[in-house]
Amino acid sequence: MSTGRFAESEPLAIVGMSCRVPGGDDVDEFWETLLSGRTMMGPVPEERLVGYNAEVAGAGGLTAGLMPDADSFDAEFFDVGGRMAVWMDPQQRLLLETSWRALESAGIAPASLRGREVGVFVASSTSDFRDHMISTGALDRYSATGSVAAYLSNRISHHYDLRGPSITVDTACSSGLSALSLAASGLRAGDFDMAIVGASNVYGSGWLTAALAHMGALSPSGVCRPFSPDADGYVRGEGVLCFVIKRLGDALDSGDPVLAVIRGAAANHDGRAGGLVKTDARSQARLMRRTLAQGGIEPASLGYLEAHAPGTKLDEEELNGLRELLRDTDPARFAGPEGRLWIGTVKAVLGHLEGAAGAASLAKGVLVLLNGAIPAGAGILSMDNGFEVRDEQVDAGVVSWPGSPSPRRLGVSSFGIGGSNAHVVLEEAPAVAAPGGTWGSRPVPVPISATDPEALRRVATRLAEFLARPSAPELAATAWTLQTGRDHLASRAVVPARTLAELRDGLRRIAAGDDVAPDDDVRVRRWLDGGDIDWRPLWNRPPGRRVRLPGYPFRRTSLGIAPKRAARAAR
């Protein structure tokens, strides 16, 4: 833990990110889904609607954005027993997997965190697994640890042996960004040097759906229409996301792959201004102004706003809040493409992830900055320097956002049904020197590992496919990341390579079940036999940075989305 103290304006870095959402088992698949603009919403299976009475609730809630495998989990990988696994809330299972992949994305070996004061902040506003358990009378000795909301964060802290704060956050629809705001405050106060921020929402019971439909929150037509005068309510969605956060200076010093910079993160409440279930434009504007002030940023420097906009009549209040924010803004051209401020919402594709909604929006914002492009699917708007908002029709499906001398910046908004609001300002990652690294005339040893030989073949397949992309990282950084940024599991292989082509060829041979001649260095052989080694002496000059590589290909088994099915599986 740091003993120093940092300013409220200390920039933070997102160094790792992972997700499981409809249309995306990882962030790359998620980005492809966003670019396609296709909706991920469809009919809700009957097993997800236990407790839903359409005669009382109405027609809302029969459509949602659902993951096809929300009930699946690699229990063996996380050393979770069979009975405990089936009685765990699917949110717990999914958070374990996404937190592991987020750490891999950051090039941080999970074992290196044991005993450290790493903060864990997990957002969730639903307890469908427990609601289903209550409605059916299902009970087991693991019911409490499997369903109490505190375990959404505590399970992560326990698994990785993390000693920092472990907090589950519920501010309804703003929970995801509220959790990030708490983590940001702790990092800036020097309370801990790293945080894992997660968010989850899994649709497993009909009670909450019925309650939301009965109050008129859900769309009876089952269509999400952000910013539309025809909007008739939101469509529920599910997903789980995780981020690894550090102070920017620490991340750069550690050679972490910085995905985006957090210039501001804050939360507030409407007080009585918005009512119990309505939002307030002035409170939103006040919050955005405060968040921008943390980074000393003017509103006009934003080029994009990832809006809350769930597709209700209150979407217009969000635009009014934006107009209030910009009321005294210098009438210079906005920093977005074509001198405009562009506005979009991920909910047009995924639906409303409720407690995880802000996290999904944050992930989209990071991907916009990484790719220099704004997906132009349903619900995209733009605002000119006269503060007039207009619908945009983009034939190419994407709005290119070229770089400039000034860093690209965007805002992410999330507003809770109970009046609790959160906002984050992101900035593109700073340019850094190439990782470099030299290892002399010998091939560089590139290690991969998994829990067993079959899983090792899947690791090799996934990595070979990733390294065949035009944007693949160079060999030295790839090797260094796999040497120092992964836990080394029981089944191991080393590919000696002088080029990326040689590495891909070796990985494909492992994927096919063929042997690869091991490196003859005695230290590498010791690693292959299960030992731990220091990789630095193998380099003339180790690379200065790690890079983002694909996450572990889990071997998942269906365990049941609800405890009634889980009880049958446990017998």
Coordinates of C-alpha atoms in Angstrom, one line a residue:
M1 CA 0.0 0.0 0.0
S2 CA 1.2 3.5 -0.8
T3 CA 2.1 5.8 2.0
G4 CA 1.8 8.9 0.0
R5 CA -1.3 11.0 -0.9
F6 CA -2.4 12.0 -4.3
A7 CA -4.5 14.9 -5.6
E8 CA -8.2 14.5 -6.4
S9 CA -7.2 15.2 -10.0
E10 CA -4.6 12.3 -10.2
P11 CA -5.2 10.6 -13.6
L12 CA -5.9 6.9 -13.4
A13 CA -5.4 4.2 -15.9
I14 CA -7.5 1.3 -17.1
V15 CA -4.9 -1.4 -17.7
G16 CA -7.1 -4.5 -18.0
M17 CA -10.6 -5.1 -19.2
S18 CA -12.8 -8.2 -19.9
C19 CA -16.5 -8.9 -20.5
R20 CA -19.1 -11.5 -21.2
V21 CA -22.1 -9.8 -22.7
P22 CA -24.7 -10.9 -25.4
G23 CA -22.7 -11.0 -28.6
G24 CA -19.3 -10.9 -26.9
D25 CA -17.3 -13.5 -24.9
D26 CA -14.4 -11.1 -24.9
V27 CA -13.8 -7.4 -25.7
D28 CA -12.9 -8.1 -29.3
E29 CA -16.1 -9.9 -30.0
F30 CA -18.0 -7.1 -28.1
W31 CA -16.4 -4.5 -30.4
E32 CA -17.4 -6.5 -33.6
T33 CA -21.0 -6.7 -32.2
L34 CA -21.1 -2.9 -31.6
L35 CA -19.8 -2.3 -35.2
S36 CA -22.4 -4.5 -36.7
G37 CA -25.1 -2.6 -34.8
R38 CA -27.3 -5.7 -34.6
T39 CA -29.5 -6.0 -31.6
M40 CA -28.8 -8.8 -29.1
M41 CA -32.4 -8.8 -27.7
G42 CA -34.8 -11.7 -28.1
P43 CA -37.5 -13.7 -26.4
V44 CA -36.9 -14.7 -22.7
P45 CA -37.0 -18.4 -22.0
E46 CA -39.6 -19.6 -19.6
E47 CA -37.0 -20.7 -17.0
R48 CA -36.0 -17.1 -16.7
L49 CA -39.5 -16.0 -15.9
V50 CA -40.5 -17.9 -12.7
G51 CA -42.7 -15.6 -10.7
Y52 CA -43.8 -13.5 -13.7
N53 CA -47.6 -13.2 -14.1
A54 CA -48.4 -11.3 -17.3
E55 CA -52.0 -10.8 -16.3
V56 CA -50.8 -8.6 -13.4
A57 CA -47.5 -7.3 -14.7
G58 CA -48.5 -6.6 -18.3
A59 CA -46.5 -7.4 -21.5
G60 CA -43.2 -5.8 -20.6
G61 CA -40.2 -8.0 -19.9
L62 CA -40.8 -10.8 -22.4
T63 CA -37.8 -9.6 -24.5
A64 CA -34.3 -9.1 -23.2
G65 CA -30.6 -9.1 -24.2
L66 CA -29.4 -12.5 -22.8
M67 CA -26.2 -14.4 -22.9
P68 CA -26.6 -17.9 -24.4
D69 CA -24.3 -19.4 -21.7
A70 CA -24.9 -17.4 -18.6
D71 CA -25.2 -20.6 -16.6
S72 CA -21.9 -22.0 -17.7
F73 CA -18.7 -22.0 -15.6
D74 CA -15.3 -23.7 -15.4
A75 CA -15.6 -24.7 -11.7
E76 CA -12.5 -27.0 -11.9
F77 CA -10.2 -24.1 -13.0
F78 CA -11.2 -22.1 -9.9
D79 CA -11.1 -25.1 -7.6
V80 CA -14.8 -24.8 -6.7
G81 CA -16.4 -28.1 -5.7
G82 CA -19.4 -29.4 -7.7
R83 CA -22.1 -28.8 -5.1
M84 CA -20.8 -25.3 -4.2
A85 CA -20.7 -24.4 -7.9
V86 CA -24.3 -25.2 -8.6
W87 CA -25.5 -23.2 -5.6
M88 CA -23.4 -20.2 -6.5
D89 CA -25.2 -17.2 -8.0
P90 CA -24.2 -17.2 -11.7
Q91 CA -23.0 -13.7 -11.1
Q92 CA -20.3 -15.0 -8.8
R93 CA -19.2 -17.6 -11.3
L94 CA -19.0 -15.1 -14.2
L95 CA -17.2 -12.5 -12.0
L96 CA -14.5 -15.1 -11.2
E97 CA -13.9 -15.7 -14.9
T98 CA -14.0 -12.1 -16.0
S99 CA -11.7 -11.0 -13.2
W100 CA -9.2 -13.6 -14.3
R101 CA -9.3 -12.5 -17.9
A102 CA -9.1 -8.8 -16.9
L103 CA -5.9 -9.5 -15.0
E104 CA -4.6 -11.4 -18.0
S105 CA -5.5 -8.4 -20.2
A106 CA -3.4 -6.3 -17.9
G107 CA -0.5 -8.7 -18.1
I108 CA -0.7 -9.2 -14.3
A109 CA -0.1 -12.7 -13.0
P110 CA -2.9 -13.3 -10.4
A111 CA -0.5 -15.1 -8.0
S112 CA 1.6 -12.0 -7.8
L113 CA -1.3 -10.2 -6.0
R114 CA -1.5 -12.6 -3.0
G115 CA -1.5 -10.8 0.3
R116 CA -1.6 -7.4 -1.4
E117 CA -4.0 -4.6 -0.5
V118 CA -5.9 -4.6 -3.8
G119 CA -9.4 -3.1 -3.7
V120 CA -12.4 -5.0 -5.1
F121 CA -15.5 -3.0 -6.0
V122 CA -18.4 -5.0 -7.6
A123 CA -21.6 -3.4 -8.8
S124 CA -24.9 -5.3 -8.9
S125 CA -28.5 -4.2 -8.3
T126 CA -30.3 -7.6 -8.8
S127 CA -30.5 -10.8 -6.9
D128 CA -32.5 -13.0 -9.3
F129 CA -30.8 -16.2 -8.1
R130 CA -31.8 -15.6 -4.5
D131 CA -35.2 -14.4 -5.6
H132 CA -35.8 -17.6 -7.4
M133 CA -34.6 -19.6 -4.4
I134 CA -37.0 -17.8 -2.2
S135 CA -40.0 -18.3 -4.5
T136 CA -39.3 -22.0 -4.9
G137 CA -38.2 -22.8 -1.4
A138 CA -34.9 -24.3 -2.6
L139 CA -32.2 -24.4 0.1
D140 CA -28.8 -25.9 0.6
R141 CA -25.9 -25.4 3.1
Y142 CA -24.2 -23.3 0.4
S143 CA -27.3 -21.1 -0.2
A144 CA -26.0 -18.2 1.9
T145 CA -22.4 -18.0 0.5
G146 CA -23.9 -18.6 -3.0
S147 CA -26.5 -15.9 -3.0
V148 CA -25.7 -13.1 -0.4
A149 CA -24.7 -10.0 -2.4
A150 CA -21.6 -9.3 -0.4
Y151 CA -20.0 -12.4 -1.9
L152 CA -20.0 -10.9 -5.4
S153 CA -17.0 -8.9 -4.3
N154 CA -15.9 -11.0 -1.4
R155 CA -15.6 -14.2 -3.5
I156 CA -13.0 -12.4 -5.8
S157 CA -11.0 -11.1 -2.8
H158 CA -11.0 -14.6 -1.3
H159 CA -10.0 -16.4 -4.5
Y160 CA -7.0 -14.1 -5.2
D161 CA -6.1 -13.6 -1.5
L162 CA -6.6 -9.8 -1.8
R163 CA -6.4 -7.7 1.4
G164 CA -7.9 -4.4 0.4
P165 CA -11.5 -3.2 0.7
S166 CA -14.0 -5.6 -0.8
I167 CA -17.4 -3.9 -1.4
T168 CA -20.5 -4.7 -3.3
V169 CA -22.2 -1.5 -4.6
D170 CA -25.9 -1.0 -5.3
T171 CA -27.1 2.4 -6.6
A172 CA -29.5 0.7 -9.1
C173 CA -28.7 1.6 -12.7
S174 CA -25.7 3.7 -11.9
S175 CA -24.0 1.0 -9.8
G176 CA -21.2 0.2 -12.3
L177 CA -19.9 3.7 -12.5
S178 CA -20.5 4.3 -8.8
A179 CA -18.2 1.3 -8.0
L180 CA -15.6 2.9 -10.3
S181 CA -15.9 6.2 -8.5
L182 CA -15.3 4.6 -5.1
A183 CA -12.2 2.8 -6.5
A184 CA -11.0 6.0 -8.0
S185 CA -11.3 7.9 -4.7
G186 CA -9.4 5.1 -2.9
L187 CA -6.6 5.1 -5.5
R188 CA -6.3 8.9 -5.3
A189 CA -6.2 8.8 -1.5
G190 CA -3.4 6.3 -1.6
D191 CA -5.5 3.7 0.3
F192 CA -4.4 1.0 -2.2
D193 CA -2.4 0.9 -5.4
M194 CA -4.7 -1.3 -7.6
A195 CA -8.4 -2.0 -7.9
I196 CA -10.5 -4.6 -9.6
V197 CA -13.8 -3.1 -10.6
G198 CA -16.6 -5.5 -11.7
A199 CA -20.2 -5.3 -12.5
S200 CA -22.8 -8.0 -13.1
N201 CA -26.4 -8.5 -14.1
V202 CA -27.9 -11.9 -14.7
Y203 CA -31.6 -12.5 -15.5
G204 CA -32.7 -15.6 -13.5
S205 CA -36.1 -14.9 -12.0
G206 CA -39.4 -13.3 -13.1
W207 CA -40.2 -11.4 -10.0
L208 CA -38.1 -8.2 -10.7
T209 CA -39.2 -8.3 -14.3
A210 CA -42.8 -8.4 -13.3
A211 CA -42.3 -5.6 -10.8
L212 CA -40.6 -3.3 -13.3
A213 CA -43.2 -4.1 -16.0
H214 CA -46.0 -3.4 -13.6
M215 CA -44.6 0.1 -12.8
G216 CA -44.3 0.8 -16.5
A217 CA -40.5 0.8 -16.8
L218 CA -40.3 -1.9 -19.4
S219 CA -41.2 -1.7 -23.0
P220 CA -44.4 -3.7 -23.8
S221 CA -43.4 -3.8 -27.4
G222 CA -40.0 -5.3 -26.5
V223 CA -38.1 -2.7 -28.6
C224 CA -35.4 -0.4 -27.3
R225 CA -35.7 3.1 -28.8
P226 CA -33.1 5.4 -27.2
F227 CA -33.8 9.1 -27.7
S228 CA -37.0 8.3 -29.7
P229 CA -40.4 10.0 -29.2
D230 CA -41.8 6.5 -29.6
A231 CA -39.8 5.1 -26.7
D232 CA -42.2 3.1 -24.5
G233 CA -39.8 1.7 -21.8
Y234 CA -36.5 -0.1 -21.6
V235 CA -35.5 -3.7 -22.5
R236 CA -33.6 -5.6 -19.8
G237 CA -30.1 -7.0 -20.6
E238 CA -27.5 -9.0 -18.8
G239 CA -23.7 -9.2 -18.8
V240 CA -20.6 -9.2 -16.6
L241 CA -17.6 -7.0 -16.9
C242 CA -14.3 -6.3 -15.0
F243 CA -11.6 -3.6 -15.2
V244 CA -8.2 -3.4 -13.6
I245 CA -7.4 0.2 -12.4
K246 CA -4.2 1.9 -11.3
R247 CA -2.9 5.4 -10.9
L248 CA -1.5 6.4 -14.4
G249 CA 2.0 7.1 -13.1
D250 CA 2.2 3.7 -11.4
A251 CA 0.9 1.9 -14.6
L252 CA 3.5 3.6 -16.8
D253 CA 6.3 2.8 -14.3
S254 CA 5.2 -0.8 -14.2
G255 CA 5.0 -1.3 -17.9
D256 CA 1.3 -2.0 -17.9
P257 CA -0.7 -1.8 -21.1
V258 CA -2.7 1.4 -20.6
L259 CA -6.1 1.0 -22.4
A260 CA -7.5 4.4 -21.5
V261 CA -7.0 7.2 -18.9
I262 CA -9.6 8.2 -16.4
R263 CA -9.5 11.9 -16.0
G264 CA -12.6 12.2 -13.7
A265 CA -15.0 9.9 -11.9
A266 CA -17.7 11.2 -9.6
A267 CA -21.2 10.5 -8.2
N268 CA -24.1 12.5 -6.8
H269 CA -27.8 12.3 -6.0
D270 CA -30.8 14.3 -7.2
G271 CA -32.0 14.9 -3.7
R272 CA -35.7 15.7 -4.1
A273 CA -35.3 17.3 -7.5
G274 CA -36.0 14.2 -9.5
G275 CA -38.5 12.2 -7.5
L276 CA -38.1 8.6 -6.5
V277 CA -38.0 7.2 -10.0
K278 CA -37.2 10.2 -12.2
T279 CA -34.0 11.9 -13.1
D280 CA -33.1 15.5 -12.9
A281 CA -31.3 17.4 -15.7
R282 CA -29.7 20.0 -13.4
S283 CA -28.2 17.3 -11.1
Q284 CA -26.8 15.6 -14.2
A285 CA -25.2 18.8 -15.4
R286 CA -23.8 19.6 -12.0
L287 CA -22.2 16.1 -11.8
M288 CA -20.7 16.3 -15.3
R289 CA -19.3 19.7 -14.5
R290 CA -17.7 18.4 -11.3
T291 CA -16.2 15.3 -13.1
L292 CA -14.7 17.4 -15.9
A293 CA -13.2 19.8 -13.3
Q294 CA -11.3 16.9 -11.7
G295 CA -9.2 16.7 -14.8
G296 CA -9.2 20.4 -15.6
I297 CA -11.2 19.7 -18.8
E298 CA -13.6 22.0 -20.7
P299 CA -16.8 20.4 -21.9
A300 CA -16.1 21.4 -25.5
S301 CA -13.0 19.2 -25.5
L302 CA -15.3 16.1 -25.4
G303 CA -15.9 14.4 -28.8
Y304 CA -18.3 11.8 -27.7
L305 CA -20.8 11.0 -24.9
E306 CA -21.8 7.5 -24.1
A307 CA -25.2 8.3 -22.8
H308 CA -27.4 6.4 -20.2
A309 CA -30.4 6.6 -22.5
P310 CA -32.3 3.4 -21.8
G311 CA -35.1 4.1 -24.2
T312 CA -37.7 5.8 -21.9
K313 CA -39.5 9.1 -21.9
L314 CA -36.7 10.4 -19.6
D315 CA -34.0 10.2 -22.4
E316 CA -34.9 13.8 -23.3
E317 CA -34.0 14.9 -19.7
E318 CA -30.5 13.6 -20.3
L319 CA -30.2 15.8 -23.4
N320 CA -31.5 18.7 -21.3
G321 CA -28.8 18.0 -18.8
L322 CA -26.2 18.1 -21.5
R323 CA -27.6 21.4 -22.8
E324 CA -27.4 22.8 -19.3
L325 CA -23.8 21.7 -19.0
L326 CA -22.9 23.4 -22.3
R327 CA -24.9 26.6 -21.6
D328 CA -21.8 28.7 -20.8
T329 CA -19.4 26.8 -23.1
D330 CA -17.2 28.7 -25.5
P331 CA -18.9 28.3 -28.8
A332 CA -15.9 26.7 -30.4
R333 CA -16.3 23.6 -32.4
F334 CA -16.6 20.4 -30.5
A335 CA -13.6 18.0 -30.5
G336 CA -15.5 15.1 -32.1
P337 CA -15.6 14.1 -35.8
E338 CA -16.8 16.9 -38.0
G339 CA -16.5 19.4 -35.2
R340 CA -19.5 17.8 -33.4
L341 CA -20.2 16.2 -30.0
W342 CA -21.5 12.7 -30.9
I343 CA -23.9 10.9 -28.6
G344 CA -24.7 7.1 -28.5
T345 CA -25.8 4.4 -26.2
V346 CA -24.8 0.7 -25.9
K347 CA -28.3 -0.1 -24.8
A348 CA -29.5 0.0 -28.4
V349 CA -27.5 -3.2 -28.9
L350 CA -27.4 -5.0 -25.5
G351 CA -30.5 -3.7 -23.7
H352 CA -30.2 -2.1 -20.3
L353 CA -27.8 -4.0 -18.0
E354 CA -29.1 -2.2 -14.9
G355 CA -26.4 -2.6 -12.2
A356 CA -23.9 -3.4 -14.9
A357 CA -25.1 -0.7 -17.4
G358 CA -22.4 1.8 -16.6
A359 CA -19.7 -0.8 -16.9
A360 CA -21.0 -1.8 -20.4
S361 CA -21.0 1.9 -21.3
L362 CA -17.5 2.3 -19.9
A363 CA -16.2 -0.7 -21.9
K364 CA -17.7 0.7 -25.1
G365 CA -16.0 4.1 -24.3
V366 CA -12.6 2.4 -23.9
L367 CA -13.1 0.6 -27.2
V368 CA -14.1 3.8 -29.0
L369 CA -10.8 5.4 -27.9
L370 CA -8.7 2.3 -28.7
N371 CA -10.1 2.0 -32.2
G372 CA -10.5 5.7 -33.0
A373 CA -14.1 5.1 -34.2
I374 CA -17.7 5.5 -33.0
P375 CA -20.1 2.7 -33.8
A376 CA -23.1 4.2 -35.6
G377 CA -25.8 1.8 -34.8
A378 CA -29.3 2.7 -33.6
G379 CA -29.7 5.8 -31.5
I380 CA -26.7 7.8 -32.5
L381 CA -27.0 11.6 -32.4
S382 CA -24.8 14.6 -32.7
M383 CA -24.8 18.1 -31.3
D384 CA -23.3 21.1 -33.1
N385 CA -21.9 24.2 -31.6
G386 CA -25.4 25.7 -31.5
F387 CA -26.3 22.9 -29.1
E388 CA -28.9 21.5 -31.5
V389 CA -29.3 17.8 -31.4
R390 CA -30.0 15.8 -34.6
D391 CA -30.4 12.2 -35.6
E392 CA -27.5 10.8 -37.6
Q393 CA -27.7 8.3 -40.5
V394 CA -24.3 6.8 -41.1
D395 CA -24.1 4.5 -44.1
A396 CA -20.7 3.0 -43.2
G397 CA -21.8 1.9 -39.8
V398 CA -19.0 3.7 -38.1
V399 CA -17.9 7.3 -37.6
S400 CA -14.1 7.6 -37.9
W401 CA -12.5 9.7 -35.2
P402 CA -9.0 10.5 -36.4
G403 CA -6.3 11.4 -33.9
S404 CA -5.1 15.0 -33.5
P405 CA -2.5 16.9 -31.3
S406 CA -5.1 17.0 -28.5
P407 CA -6.1 13.6 -27.0
R408 CA -9.5 12.2 -27.8
R409 CA -11.9 12.5 -24.8
L410 CA -15.3 11.3 -24.0
G411 CA -17.9 11.2 -21.2
V412 CA -19.8 8.2 -19.9
S413 CA -23.1 8.7 -18.0
S414 CA -25.1 6.5 -15.8
F415 CA -28.2 7.5 -13.9
G416 CA -29.9 5.3 -11.2
I417 CA -33.7 4.9 -11.0
G418 CA -33.4 6.0 -7.3
G419 CA -31.7 9.3 -8.2
S420 CA -28.1 8.3 -7.7
N421 CA -25.9 9.4 -10.7
A422 CA -22.4 8.7 -11.8
H423 CA -20.2 10.1 -14.6
V424 CA -16.7 9.3 -15.9
V425 CA -14.4 11.2 -18.3
L426 CA -12.1 9.1 -20.3
E427 CA -9.1 10.1 -22.4
E428 CA -7.1 8.1 -24.9
A429 CA -3.9 6.4 -23.6
P430 CA -0.7 8.5 -23.9
A431 CA 1.8 7.5 -26.5
V432 CA 4.6 5.3 -25.1
A433 CA 7.8 4.0 -26.6
A434 CA 7.7 0.6 -28.3
P435 CA 8.3 -2.3 -25.8
G436 CA 11.6 -3.1 -27.4
G437 CA 13.7 -5.9 -25.8
T438 CA 16.6 -7.9 -27.2
W439 CA 17.6 -11.5 -26.5
G440 CA 20.7 -12.1 -28.6
S441 CA 21.2 -14.7 -31.3
R442 CA 19.2 -17.5 -29.7
P443 CA 15.4 -17.9 -30.2
V444 CA 13.4 -16.3 -27.5
P445 CA 11.5 -18.9 -25.3
V446 CA 7.8 -18.2 -25.4
P447 CA 6.0 -20.1 -22.6
I448 CA 2.3 -21.1 -22.5
S449 CA 0.5 -23.1 -19.9
A450 CA -2.9 -24.5 -18.9
T451 CA -4.5 -26.8 -16.4
D452 CA -4.1 -30.0 -18.6
P453 CA -2.9 -31.0 -22.1
E454 CA -6.3 -30.5 -23.8
A455 CA -6.6 -27.0 -22.4
L456 CA -3.1 -26.3 -23.4
R457 CA -4.0 -27.0 -27.0
R458 CA -6.9 -24.6 -26.7
V459 CA -4.6 -21.9 -25.3
A460 CA -2.2 -22.4 -28.3
T461 CA -5.1 -22.2 -30.8
R462 CA -6.5 -19.0 -29.3
L463 CA -3.1 -17.3 -29.2
A464 CA -2.1 -18.4 -32.7
E465 CA -5.3 -16.9 -34.1
F466 CA -4.7 -13.6 -32.2
L467 CA -1.1 -13.3 -33.4
A468 CA -2.3 -13.8 -37.0
R469 CA -4.1 -10.4 -36.9
P470 CA -2.5 -7.4 -38.6
S471 CA -2.5 -5.5 -35.3
A472 CA -0.7 -8.3 -33.4
P473 CA 2.0 -7.2 -30.9
E474 CA 5.6 -7.8 -31.8
L475 CA 7.4 -11.0 -30.6
A476 CA 9.5 -9.5 -27.8
A477 CA 6.5 -8.0 -26.0
T478 CA 4.4 -11.1 -26.5
A479 CA 7.1 -13.3 -25.1
W480 CA 7.7 -11.0 -22.1
T481 CA 4.0 -10.8 -21.3
L482 CA 3.7 -14.6 -21.3
Q483 CA 6.8 -15.0 -19.2
T484 CA 6.0 -12.4 -16.5
G485 CA 2.3 -11.6 -16.9
R486 CA 0.6 -15.0 -16.5
D487 CA 0.2 -17.6 -13.8
H488 CA 2.1 -20.7 -14.9
L489 CA -0.2 -23.7 -14.7
A490 CA 0.5 -27.4 -14.5
S491 CA 0.5 -28.3 -18.2
R492 CA 3.4 -26.4 -19.9
A493 CA 5.1 -25.9 -23.3
V494 CA 7.8 -23.5 -24.7
V495 CA 8.0 -22.4 -28.3
P496 CA 11.5 -21.1 -29.2
A497 CA 11.0 -18.4 -31.9
R498 CA 13.0 -15.7 -33.7
T499 CA 9.9 -14.3 -35.4
L500 CA 6.1 -14.1 -35.0
A501 CA 5.8 -16.4 -37.9
E502 CA 7.9 -19.0 -36.1
L503 CA 5.9 -18.5 -32.9
R504 CA 2.6 -19.0 -34.8
D505 CA 3.9 -22.1 -36.4
G506 CA 5.0 -23.6 -33.1
L507 CA 1.6 -22.8 -31.5
R508 CA -0.2 -24.4 -34.3
R509 CA 1.8 -27.6 -33.8
I510 CA 1.0 -27.6 -30.1
A511 CA -2.7 -27.0 -31.0
A512 CA -2.5 -30.1 -33.3
G513 CA -1.1 -32.2 -30.5
D514 CA 2.4 -32.3 -31.9
D515 CA 5.6 -31.9 -29.9
V516 CA 7.7 -28.8 -30.1
A517 CA 11.4 -29.1 -29.5
P518 CA 12.0 -27.5 -26.1
D519 CA 14.7 -24.8 -25.5
D520 CA 17.9 -26.5 -24.3
D521 CA 18.5 -23.9 -21.6
V522 CA 18.5 -25.6 -18.2
R523 CA 16.4 -22.9 -16.6
V524 CA 13.7 -23.3 -19.2
R525 CA 13.7 -27.0 -18.7
R526 CA 13.3 -26.4 -15.0
W527 CA 10.2 -24.3 -15.8
L528 CA 8.8 -27.1 -18.0
D529 CA 9.2 -29.5 -15.1
G530 CA 7.0 -27.3 -12.9
G531 CA 9.5 -24.9 -11.3
D532 CA 9.6 -21.1 -11.0
I533 CA 12.3 -19.2 -12.8
D534 CA 13.5 -15.7 -13.2
W535 CA 13.1 -14.9 -16.9
R536 CA 15.2 -11.7 -17.0
P537 CA 18.6 -13.4 -17.3
L538 CA 17.4 -14.9 -20.6
W539 CA 17.3 -11.4 -22.1
N540 CA 20.1 -9.0 -23.1
R541 CA 17.5 -6.2 -22.5
P542 CA 14.0 -7.1 -21.3
P543 CA 11.1 -5.3 -23.0
G544 CA 9.8 -2.3 -21.1
R545 CA 6.1 -3.0 -21.4
R546 CA 3.6 -5.8 -21.5
V547 CA 0.8 -6.1 -24.0
R548 CA -2.8 -7.2 -24.1
L549 CA -3.1 -10.8 -25.2
P550 CA -6.2 -13.1 -25.4
G551 CA -7.6 -14.6 -22.1
Y552 CA -7.7 -18.1 -21.0
P553 CA -10.2 -20.4 -22.9
F554 CA -12.2 -21.8 -20.0
R555 CA -13.8 -25.2 -20.3
R556 CA -17.3 -24.4 -19.2
T557 CA -20.1 -26.7 -18.0
S558 CA -23.7 -25.8 -17.7
L559 CA -24.7 -25.6 -14.0
G560 CA -28.1 -24.0 -14.1
I561 CA -29.3 -20.5 -14.1
A562 CA -31.6 -21.0 -11.2
P563 CA -31.4 -22.9 -7.9
K564 CA -34.3 -25.3 -8.7
R565 CA -32.3 -26.7 -11.6
A566 CA -29.1 -26.5 -9.5
A567 CA -30.6 -28.6 -6.8
R568 CA -31.4 -31.4 -9.4
A569 CA -27.8 -31.2 -10.7
A570 CA -26.4 -31.5 -7.2
R571 CA -28.1 -34.8 -6.5

